[in-house]
Coordinates of C-alpha atoms in Angstrom, one line a residue:
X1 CA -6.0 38.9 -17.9
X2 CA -4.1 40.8 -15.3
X3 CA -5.8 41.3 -11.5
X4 CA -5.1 43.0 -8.7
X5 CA -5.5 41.4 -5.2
X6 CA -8.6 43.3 -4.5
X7 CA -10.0 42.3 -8.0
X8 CA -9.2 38.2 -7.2
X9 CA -12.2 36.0 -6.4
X10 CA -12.3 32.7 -5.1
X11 CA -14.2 30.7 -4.1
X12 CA -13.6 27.1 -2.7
X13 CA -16.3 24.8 -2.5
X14 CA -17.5 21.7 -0.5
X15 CA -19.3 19.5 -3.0
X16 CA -22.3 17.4 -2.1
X17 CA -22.5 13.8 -1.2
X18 CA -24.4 12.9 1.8
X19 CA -26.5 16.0 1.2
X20 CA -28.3 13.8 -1.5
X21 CA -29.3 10.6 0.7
X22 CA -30.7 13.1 3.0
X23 CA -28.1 12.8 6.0
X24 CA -27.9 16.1 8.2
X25 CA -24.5 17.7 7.9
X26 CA -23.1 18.8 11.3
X27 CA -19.6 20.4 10.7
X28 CA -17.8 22.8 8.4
X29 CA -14.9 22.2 6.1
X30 CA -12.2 23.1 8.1
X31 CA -9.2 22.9 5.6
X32 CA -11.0 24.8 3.2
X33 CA -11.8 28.0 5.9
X34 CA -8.1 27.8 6.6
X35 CA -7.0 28.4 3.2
X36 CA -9.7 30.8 2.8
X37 CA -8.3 32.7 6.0
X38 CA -5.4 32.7 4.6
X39 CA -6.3 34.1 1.0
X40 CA -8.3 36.7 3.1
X41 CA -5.2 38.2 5.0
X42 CA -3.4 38.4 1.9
X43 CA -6.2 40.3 0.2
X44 CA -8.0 38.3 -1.7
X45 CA -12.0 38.4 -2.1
X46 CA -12.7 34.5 -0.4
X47 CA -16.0 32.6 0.3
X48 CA -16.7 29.2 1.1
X49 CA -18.9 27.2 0.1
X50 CA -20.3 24.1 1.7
X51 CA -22.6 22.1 -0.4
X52 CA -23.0 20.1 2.2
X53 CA -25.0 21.6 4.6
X54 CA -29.0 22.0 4.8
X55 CA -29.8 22.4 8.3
X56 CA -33.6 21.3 7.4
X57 CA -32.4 18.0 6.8
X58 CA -33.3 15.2 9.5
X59 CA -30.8 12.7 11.5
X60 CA -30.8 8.9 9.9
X61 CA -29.5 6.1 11.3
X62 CA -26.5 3.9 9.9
X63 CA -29.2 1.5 8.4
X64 CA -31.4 4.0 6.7
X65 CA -27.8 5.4 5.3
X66 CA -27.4 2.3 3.8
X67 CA -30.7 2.0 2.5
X68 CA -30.8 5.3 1.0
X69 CA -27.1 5.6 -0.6
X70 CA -28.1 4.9 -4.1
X71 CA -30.1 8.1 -4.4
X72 CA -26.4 10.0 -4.4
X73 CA -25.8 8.2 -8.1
X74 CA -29.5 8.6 -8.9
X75 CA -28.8 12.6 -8.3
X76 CA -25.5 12.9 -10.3
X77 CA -27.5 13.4 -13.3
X78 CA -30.3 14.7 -12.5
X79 CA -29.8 18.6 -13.3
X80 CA -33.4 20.0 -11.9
X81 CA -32.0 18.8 -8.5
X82 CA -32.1 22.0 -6.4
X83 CA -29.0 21.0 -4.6
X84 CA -27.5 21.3 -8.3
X85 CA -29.4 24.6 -9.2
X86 CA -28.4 25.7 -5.9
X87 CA -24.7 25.7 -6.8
X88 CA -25.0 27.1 -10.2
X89 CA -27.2 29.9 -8.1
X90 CA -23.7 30.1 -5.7
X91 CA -21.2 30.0 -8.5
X92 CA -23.1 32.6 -10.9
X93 CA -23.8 35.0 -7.7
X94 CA -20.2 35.5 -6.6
X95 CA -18.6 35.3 -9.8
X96 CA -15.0 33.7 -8.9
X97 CA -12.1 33.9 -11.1
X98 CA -10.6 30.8 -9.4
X99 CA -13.2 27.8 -8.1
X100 CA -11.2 25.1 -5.6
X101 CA -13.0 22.0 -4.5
X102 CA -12.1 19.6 -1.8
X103 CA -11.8 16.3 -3.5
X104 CA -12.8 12.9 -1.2
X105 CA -12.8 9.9 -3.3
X106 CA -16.8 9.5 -3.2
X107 CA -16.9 13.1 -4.2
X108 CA -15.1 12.5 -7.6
X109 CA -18.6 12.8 -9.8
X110 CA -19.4 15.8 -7.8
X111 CA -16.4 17.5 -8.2
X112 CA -16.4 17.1 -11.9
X113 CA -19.6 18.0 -12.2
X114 CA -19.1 21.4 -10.5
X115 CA -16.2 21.6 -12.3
X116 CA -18.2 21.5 -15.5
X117 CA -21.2 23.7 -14.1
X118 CA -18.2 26.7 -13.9
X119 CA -16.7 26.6 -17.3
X120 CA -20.1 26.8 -18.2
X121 CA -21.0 30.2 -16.1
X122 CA -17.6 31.1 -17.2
X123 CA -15.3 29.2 -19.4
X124 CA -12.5 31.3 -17.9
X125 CA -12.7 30.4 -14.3
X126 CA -9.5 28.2 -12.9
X127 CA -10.8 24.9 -11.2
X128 CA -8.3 23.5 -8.7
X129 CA -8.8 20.5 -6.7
X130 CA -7.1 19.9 -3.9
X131 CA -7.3 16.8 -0.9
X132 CA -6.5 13.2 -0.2
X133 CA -7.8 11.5 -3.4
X134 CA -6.6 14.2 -5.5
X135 CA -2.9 14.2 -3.7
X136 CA -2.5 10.4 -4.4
X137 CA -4.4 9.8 -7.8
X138 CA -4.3 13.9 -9.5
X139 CA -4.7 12.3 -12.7
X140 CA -8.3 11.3 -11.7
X141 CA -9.2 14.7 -11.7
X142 CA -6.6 15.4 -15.0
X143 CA -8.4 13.7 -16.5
X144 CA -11.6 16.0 -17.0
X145 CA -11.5 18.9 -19.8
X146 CA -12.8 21.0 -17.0
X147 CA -10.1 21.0 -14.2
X148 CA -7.0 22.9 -14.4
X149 CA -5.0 22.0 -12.1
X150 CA -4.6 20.1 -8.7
X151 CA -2.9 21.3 -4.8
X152 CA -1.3 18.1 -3.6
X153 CA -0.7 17.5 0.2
X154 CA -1.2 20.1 2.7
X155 CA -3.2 23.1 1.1
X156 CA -2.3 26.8 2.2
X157 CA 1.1 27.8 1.4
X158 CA 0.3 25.7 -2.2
X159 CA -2.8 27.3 -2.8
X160 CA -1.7 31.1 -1.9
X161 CA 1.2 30.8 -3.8
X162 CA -0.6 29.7 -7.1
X163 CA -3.4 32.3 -6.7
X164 CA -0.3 35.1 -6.1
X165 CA 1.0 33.7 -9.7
X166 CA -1.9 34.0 -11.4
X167 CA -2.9 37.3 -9.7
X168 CA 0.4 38.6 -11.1
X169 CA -0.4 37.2 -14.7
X170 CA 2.0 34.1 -15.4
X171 CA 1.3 31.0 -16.5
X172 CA 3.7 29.0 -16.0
X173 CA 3.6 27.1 -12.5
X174 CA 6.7 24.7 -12.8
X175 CA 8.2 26.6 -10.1
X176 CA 5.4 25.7 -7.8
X177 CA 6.1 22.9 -5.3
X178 CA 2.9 20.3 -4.8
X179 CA 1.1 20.6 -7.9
X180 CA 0.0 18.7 -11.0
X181 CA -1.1 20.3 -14.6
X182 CA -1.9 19.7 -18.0
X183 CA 1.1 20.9 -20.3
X184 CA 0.7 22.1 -23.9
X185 CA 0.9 18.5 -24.8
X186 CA -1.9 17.3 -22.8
X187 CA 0.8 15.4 -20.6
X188 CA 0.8 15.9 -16.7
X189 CA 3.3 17.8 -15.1
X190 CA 4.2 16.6 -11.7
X191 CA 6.3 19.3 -9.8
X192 CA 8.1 18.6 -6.9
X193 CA 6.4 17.9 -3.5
X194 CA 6.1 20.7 -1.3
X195 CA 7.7 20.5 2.1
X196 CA 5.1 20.3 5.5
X197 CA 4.9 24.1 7.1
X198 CA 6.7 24.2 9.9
X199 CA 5.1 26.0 13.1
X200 CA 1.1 26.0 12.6
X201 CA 1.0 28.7 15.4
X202 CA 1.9 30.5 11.9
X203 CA -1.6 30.1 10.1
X204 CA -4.5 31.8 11.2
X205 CA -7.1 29.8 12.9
X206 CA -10.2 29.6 10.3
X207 CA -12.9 32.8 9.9
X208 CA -15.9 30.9 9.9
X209 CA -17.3 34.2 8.8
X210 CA -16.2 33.4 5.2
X211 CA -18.4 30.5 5.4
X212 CA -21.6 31.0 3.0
X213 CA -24.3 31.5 4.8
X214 CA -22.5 30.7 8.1
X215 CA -25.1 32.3 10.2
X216 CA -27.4 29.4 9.6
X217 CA -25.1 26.5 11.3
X218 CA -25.1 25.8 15.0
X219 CA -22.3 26.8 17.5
X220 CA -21.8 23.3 17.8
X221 CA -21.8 23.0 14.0
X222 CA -18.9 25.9 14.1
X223 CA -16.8 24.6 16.9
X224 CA -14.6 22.0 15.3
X225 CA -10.6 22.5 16.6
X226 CA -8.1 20.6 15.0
X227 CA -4.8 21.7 17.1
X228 CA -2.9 19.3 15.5
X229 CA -1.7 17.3 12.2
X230 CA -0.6 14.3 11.6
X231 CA -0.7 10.5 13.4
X232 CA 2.7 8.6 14.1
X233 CA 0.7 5.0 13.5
X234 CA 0.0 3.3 9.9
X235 CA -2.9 1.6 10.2
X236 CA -3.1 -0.7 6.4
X237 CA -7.0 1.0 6.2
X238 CA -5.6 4.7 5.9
X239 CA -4.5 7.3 4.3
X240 CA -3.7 10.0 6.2
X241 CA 0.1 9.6 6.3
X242 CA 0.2 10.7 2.5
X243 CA -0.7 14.6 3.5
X244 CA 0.1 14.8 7.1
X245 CA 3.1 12.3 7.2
X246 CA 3.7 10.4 10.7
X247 CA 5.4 13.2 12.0
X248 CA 2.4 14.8 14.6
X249 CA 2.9 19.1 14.5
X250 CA 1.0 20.9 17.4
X251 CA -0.5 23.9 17.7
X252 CA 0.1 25.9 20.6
X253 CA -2.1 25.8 23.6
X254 CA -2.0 29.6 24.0
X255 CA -2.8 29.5 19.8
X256 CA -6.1 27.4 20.7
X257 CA -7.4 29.3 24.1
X258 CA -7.7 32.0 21.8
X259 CA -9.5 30.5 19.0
X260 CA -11.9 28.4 22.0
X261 CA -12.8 32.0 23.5
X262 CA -13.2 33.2 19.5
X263 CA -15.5 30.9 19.2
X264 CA -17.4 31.6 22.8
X265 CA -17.6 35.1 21.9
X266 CA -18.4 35.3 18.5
X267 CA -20.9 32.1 17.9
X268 CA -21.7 31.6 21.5
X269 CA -19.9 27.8 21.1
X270 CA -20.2 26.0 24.5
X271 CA -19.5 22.6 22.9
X272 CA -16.0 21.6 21.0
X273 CA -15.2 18.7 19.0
X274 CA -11.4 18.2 18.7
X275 CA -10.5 16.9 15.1
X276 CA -7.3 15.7 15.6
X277 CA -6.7 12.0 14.5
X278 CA -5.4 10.8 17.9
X279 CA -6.0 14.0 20.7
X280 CA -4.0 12.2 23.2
X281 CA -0.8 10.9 21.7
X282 CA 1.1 13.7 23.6
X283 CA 0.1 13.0 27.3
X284 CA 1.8 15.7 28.8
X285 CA 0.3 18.5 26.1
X286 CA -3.2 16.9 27.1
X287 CA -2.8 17.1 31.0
X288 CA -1.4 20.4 30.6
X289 CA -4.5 21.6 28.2
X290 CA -6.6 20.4 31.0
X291 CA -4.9 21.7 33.7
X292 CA -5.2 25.3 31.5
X293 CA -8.7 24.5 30.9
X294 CA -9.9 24.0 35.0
X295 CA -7.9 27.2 36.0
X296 CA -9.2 29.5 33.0
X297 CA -12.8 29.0 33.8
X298 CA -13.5 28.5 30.1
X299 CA -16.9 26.7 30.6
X300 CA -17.1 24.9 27.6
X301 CA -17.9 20.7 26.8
X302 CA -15.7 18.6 24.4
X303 CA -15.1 15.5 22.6
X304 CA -12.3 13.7 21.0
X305 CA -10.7 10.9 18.7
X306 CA -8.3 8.6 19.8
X307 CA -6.8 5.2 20.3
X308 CA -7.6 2.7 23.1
X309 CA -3.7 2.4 23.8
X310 CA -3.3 6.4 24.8
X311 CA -5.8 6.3 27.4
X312 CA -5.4 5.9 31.2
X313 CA -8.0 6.5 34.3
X314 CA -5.8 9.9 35.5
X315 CA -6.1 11.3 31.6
X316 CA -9.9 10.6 31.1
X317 CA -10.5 11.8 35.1
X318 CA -8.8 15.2 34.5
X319 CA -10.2 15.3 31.2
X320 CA -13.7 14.7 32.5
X321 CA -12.9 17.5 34.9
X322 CA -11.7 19.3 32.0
X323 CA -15.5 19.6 30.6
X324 CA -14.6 16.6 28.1
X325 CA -17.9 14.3 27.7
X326 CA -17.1 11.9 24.9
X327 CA -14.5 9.6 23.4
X328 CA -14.1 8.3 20.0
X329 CA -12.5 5.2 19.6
X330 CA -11.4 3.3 16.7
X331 CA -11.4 -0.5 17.3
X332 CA -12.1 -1.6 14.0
X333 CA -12.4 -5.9 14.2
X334 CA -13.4 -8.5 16.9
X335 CA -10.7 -10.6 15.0
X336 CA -7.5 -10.8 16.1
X337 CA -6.4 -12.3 12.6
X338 CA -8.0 -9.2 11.1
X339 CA -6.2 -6.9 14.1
X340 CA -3.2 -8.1 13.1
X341 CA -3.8 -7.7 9.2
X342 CA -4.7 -3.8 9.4
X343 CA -1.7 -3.1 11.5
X344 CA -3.2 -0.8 13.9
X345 CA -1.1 -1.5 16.8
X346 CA -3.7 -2.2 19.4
X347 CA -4.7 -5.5 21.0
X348 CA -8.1 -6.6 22.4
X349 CA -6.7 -6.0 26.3
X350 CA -6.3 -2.5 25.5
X351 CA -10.0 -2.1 24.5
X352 CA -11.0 -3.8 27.3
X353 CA -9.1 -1.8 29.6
X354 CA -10.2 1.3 28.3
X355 CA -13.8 0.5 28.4
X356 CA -13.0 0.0 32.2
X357 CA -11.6 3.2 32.5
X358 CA -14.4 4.4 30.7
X359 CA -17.3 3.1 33.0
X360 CA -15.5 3.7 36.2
X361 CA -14.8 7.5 35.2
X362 CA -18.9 7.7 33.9
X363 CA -17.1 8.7 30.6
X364 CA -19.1 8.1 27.7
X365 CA -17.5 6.8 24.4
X366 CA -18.4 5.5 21.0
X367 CA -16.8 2.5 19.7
X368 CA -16.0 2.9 15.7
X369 CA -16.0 -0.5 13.7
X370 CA -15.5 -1.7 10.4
X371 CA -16.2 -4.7 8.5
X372 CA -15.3 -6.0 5.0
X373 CA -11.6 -5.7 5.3
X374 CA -9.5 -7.7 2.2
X375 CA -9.3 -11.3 3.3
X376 CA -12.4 -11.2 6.1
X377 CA -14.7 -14.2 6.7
X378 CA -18.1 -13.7 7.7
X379 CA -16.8 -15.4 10.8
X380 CA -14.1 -12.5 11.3
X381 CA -17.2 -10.2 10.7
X382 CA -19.4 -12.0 13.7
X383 CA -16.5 -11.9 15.8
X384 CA -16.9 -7.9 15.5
X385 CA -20.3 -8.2 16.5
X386 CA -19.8 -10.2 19.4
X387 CA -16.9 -8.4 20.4
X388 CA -18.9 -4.9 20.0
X389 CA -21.6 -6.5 22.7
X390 CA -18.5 -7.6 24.9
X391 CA -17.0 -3.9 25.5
X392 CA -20.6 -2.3 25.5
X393 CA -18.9 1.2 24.3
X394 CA -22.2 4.1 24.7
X395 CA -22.5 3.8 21.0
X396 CA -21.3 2.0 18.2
X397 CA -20.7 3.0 14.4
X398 CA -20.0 0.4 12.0
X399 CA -18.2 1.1 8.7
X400 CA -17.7 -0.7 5.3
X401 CA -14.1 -1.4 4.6
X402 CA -13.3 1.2 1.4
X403 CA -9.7 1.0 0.1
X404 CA -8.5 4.5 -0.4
X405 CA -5.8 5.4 -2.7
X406 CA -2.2 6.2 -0.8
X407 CA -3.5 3.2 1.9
X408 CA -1.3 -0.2 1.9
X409 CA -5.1 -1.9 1.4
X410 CA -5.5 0.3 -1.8
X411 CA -2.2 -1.2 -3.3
X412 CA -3.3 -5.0 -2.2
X413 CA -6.9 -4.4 -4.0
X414 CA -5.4 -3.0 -6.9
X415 CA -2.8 -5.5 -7.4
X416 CA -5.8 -8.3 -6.8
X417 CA -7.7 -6.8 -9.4
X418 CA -10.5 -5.4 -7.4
X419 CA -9.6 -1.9 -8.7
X420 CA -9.6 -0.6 -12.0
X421 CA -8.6 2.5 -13.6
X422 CA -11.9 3.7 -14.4
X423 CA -13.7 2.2 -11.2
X424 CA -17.1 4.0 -9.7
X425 CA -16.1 6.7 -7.7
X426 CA -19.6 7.0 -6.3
X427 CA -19.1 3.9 -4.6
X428 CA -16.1 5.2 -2.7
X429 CA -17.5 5.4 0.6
X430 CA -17.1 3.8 4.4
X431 CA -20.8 3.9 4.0
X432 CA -21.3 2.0 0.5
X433 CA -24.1 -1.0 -0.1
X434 CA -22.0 -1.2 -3.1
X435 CA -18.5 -2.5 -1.6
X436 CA -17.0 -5.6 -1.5
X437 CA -13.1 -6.0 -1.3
X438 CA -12.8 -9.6 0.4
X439 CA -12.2 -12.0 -1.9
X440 CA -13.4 -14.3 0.5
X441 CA -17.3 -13.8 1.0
X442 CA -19.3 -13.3 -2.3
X443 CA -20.8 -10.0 -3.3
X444 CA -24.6 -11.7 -2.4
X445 CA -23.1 -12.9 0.7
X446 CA -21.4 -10.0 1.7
X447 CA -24.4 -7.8 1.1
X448 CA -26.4 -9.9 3.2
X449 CA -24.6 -10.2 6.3
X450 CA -23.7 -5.8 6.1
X451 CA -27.5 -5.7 6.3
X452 CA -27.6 -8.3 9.4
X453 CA -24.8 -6.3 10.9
X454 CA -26.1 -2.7 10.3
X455 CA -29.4 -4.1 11.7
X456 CA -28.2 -5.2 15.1
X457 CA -25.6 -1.6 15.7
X458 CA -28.7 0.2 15.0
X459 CA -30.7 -1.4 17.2
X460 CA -28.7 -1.8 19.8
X461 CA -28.1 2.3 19.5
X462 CA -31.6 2.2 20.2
X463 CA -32.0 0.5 23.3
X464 CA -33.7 3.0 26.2
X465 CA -29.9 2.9 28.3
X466 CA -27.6 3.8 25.1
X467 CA -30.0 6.8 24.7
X468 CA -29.9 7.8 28.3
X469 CA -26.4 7.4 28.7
X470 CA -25.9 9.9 25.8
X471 CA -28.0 12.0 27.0
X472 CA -26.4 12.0 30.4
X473 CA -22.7 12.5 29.2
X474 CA -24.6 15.9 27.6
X475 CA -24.7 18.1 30.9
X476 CA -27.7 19.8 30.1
X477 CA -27.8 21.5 33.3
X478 CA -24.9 23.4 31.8
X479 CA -26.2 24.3 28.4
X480 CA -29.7 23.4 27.8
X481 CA -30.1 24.3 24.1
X482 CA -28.3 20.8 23.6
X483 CA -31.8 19.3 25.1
X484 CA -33.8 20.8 22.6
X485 CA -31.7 20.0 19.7
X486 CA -30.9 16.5 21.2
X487 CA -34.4 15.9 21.6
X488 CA -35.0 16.5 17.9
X489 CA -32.3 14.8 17.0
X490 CA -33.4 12.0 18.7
X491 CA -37.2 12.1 17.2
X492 CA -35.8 12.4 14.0
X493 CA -33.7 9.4 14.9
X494 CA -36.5 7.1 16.2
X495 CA -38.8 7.5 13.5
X496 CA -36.5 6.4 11.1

């Protein structure tokens, strides 16, 4: 079949997870709205799709997540789910000639189910998946009759180019750069990697309008900024490096004043959360930005990711003065044998420090932790308890050690034999009962002490100060619809 650019549809889709334990989603997929963007300005007929998102969903806690992760394998199969009947609703309505997915390794049963629900509208749509689990293990996704073909590494200039080839009829891609296919014989075909784009000033920042039903999210649910790719550090837990690389490319600061007062103007977005995977790693760029930000008059809030090392009480005073009202910081373990085993680069003065800096400046942070790491004794584990109560961060989130596939940890687990071929993709989560990857503590053991743990960050999120120091670092004087939506986030929180 030949098309014309104005004939093409795609669409590119989100596919469900949390969605089906019942957690609220509260962002939108930005790599996918940036290659719809740029399929748009080339002509093409693009929507996006997040499966995700139900704004009439409540908030849970970390330990009712836990509790309730099961019902996402419970729902893989059952059809009459209306979050299933809601995508075959979405994929009959627009009628795409090309379906993409974002693939995350816990979203592997989802994506082959969608997959499967498309050649059954249309046995003639292309499915292409695309993302990290898909870039470092493509023949997971080869291996379903109903996917076509995979986008490995960073996703634009890959995806555009394959929809221009089929567009124009061929079908042959060997001469595309970062894919992988099924040839006649059933064999995969590997083509070469496809260089990182060079300036991102180059790509359009992402049209939320293409968003399905984009008018039901929040401004605060449309005002995620990444204005950069990439982290120079190579933590053993990550995986980032194998799309990104180390190499950190920055978008302009001109290039993201524009797309802040995009945002202002066109969804009313007072509050931004900066995606990048460490915002301050260029400590010039940031004093600069803030600098921009106090002259300009913007009036917006802001929060951040980064690492306990790249902080300093000048940054997080001019970023407070900046509008920015909350850091993310990834600490990980209380161990300092564990610390040392997950390469991260940081030592336990530097978390202390920056908690200081912290409470002097009245900046309010969160503390990200993890537990279950290969090797870690349920004494390692206590000591990241212990060490959680020590630094007193505003809030804490505790994770479950997964070992995704391009991480050094996925290698160590696979070589152990803790991984198979065919292993449970469901299970695949930072959030899974189901995980266990230290040969040291038993399954039974393990699964008693994540409860223990999960028990004591939740309630110690509860406590009357963590809640009214999160709601001070807020500003609600300066945009009170956070304090009715705080409020019911918070209700929905406590009843849990």
């Amino acid at each position: 079949m030949q098309y014309k650019k104005t004939d093409m549809k795609i669409l590119l889709i989100e596919p469900p997870f949390e969605r089906f334990i019942g957690q609220r989603c509260e962002w939108y997929p930005i790599g996918l709205t940036s290659i719809a963007t740029l399929l748009h300005e080339h002509g093409y007929t693009t929507k996006v799709y997040n499966a995700e998102h139900d704004n009439s969903l409540r908030y849970i806690n970390t330990e009712v997540y836990l509790n309730s992760y099961n019902r996402y394998k419970e729902c893989l199969n059952d059809d009459g789910n209306y979050i299933w009947q809601e995508i075959i609703h979405a994929i009959t309505e627009f009628d795409p000639d090309i379906v993409g997915i974002s693939v995350k390794s816990v979203k592997i049963p989802t994506t082959i189910k969608i997959a499967e629900i498309c050649k059954r509208i249309n046995k003639n749509i292309i499915v292409v998946t695309g993302g990290f689990h898909a870039t470092n293990r493509p023949e997971d996704l080869l291996r379903s009759e109903h996917i076509d073909i995979v986008v490995r590494g960073e996703g634009e200039e890959t995806f555009l180019q394959l929809v221009n080839s089929i567009s124009s009829g061929s079908h042959g891609f060997d001469n595309i750069n970062g894919i992988s296919f099924k040839g006649t014989d059933g064999a995969i075909i590997n083509t070469q990697d496809r260089e990182l784009m060079g300036a991102l000033d180059n790509i359009p920042f992402p049209m939320r309008e293409l968003i399905w039903g984009y008018e039901k999210y929040t401004p605060e649910q449309l005002g995620w900024i990444m204005t950069s790719r990439g982290c120079p550090y190579d933590c053993a837990y990550c995986n980032s490096k194998t799309i990104w690389n180390r190499r950190v490319r920055f978008v302009g600061l001109d290039r993201i004043f524009e797309e802040i007062r995009h945002l202002k103007k066109a969804f009313n977005a007072t509050h931004i959360t900066f995606m990048d995977d460490s915002f301050t790693v260029n400590r010039k760029r940031i004093l600069e930005f803030c600098q921009m930000l106090i002259e300009q008059k913007i009036g917006i809030t802001w929060s951040c990711l980064t690492r306990a090392d790249l902080v300093d009480e000048e940054i997080v005073c001019r970023m407070k003065d900046a509008g920015c009202v909350k850091f993310d910081i990834g600490i990980e373990s209380g161990s300092e044998r564990i610390q040392k085993l997950i390469n991260k680069g940081i030592d336990f003065s530097d978390v202390r420090r920056a908690a200081g800096i912290f409470k002097k400046c009245g900046m309010f942070w969160t503390g990200f932790f993890m537990m279950g790491f290969p090797t870690e004794t349920k004494d390692d584990i206590l000591k990241t308890l212990s060490f959680m109560k020590e630094v007193r961060p505003n809030w804490a989130y505790l994770s479950i050690f997964t070992p995704y596939p391009g991480s050094k940890f996925y290698d160590m687990a696979k070589n152990d034999g803790m991984i198979s071929d065919d292993e449970d993709r469901s299970s695949f989560s930072h959030q899974s009962p189901n995980n266990c990857f230290s040969k040291d503590i038993s399954n039974e053991e393990f699964r008693a002490i994540t409860k223990v743990m999960f028990k004591e960050f939740n309630s110690y999120n509860n406590s009357l100060a963590s809640l009214l120091r999160r709601a001070q670092s807020r500003k609600y004087h300066k945009n009170p619809k956070n304090f009715i939506r705080d409020a019911r986030k918070a209700l929905s929180w406590l009843k849990n």
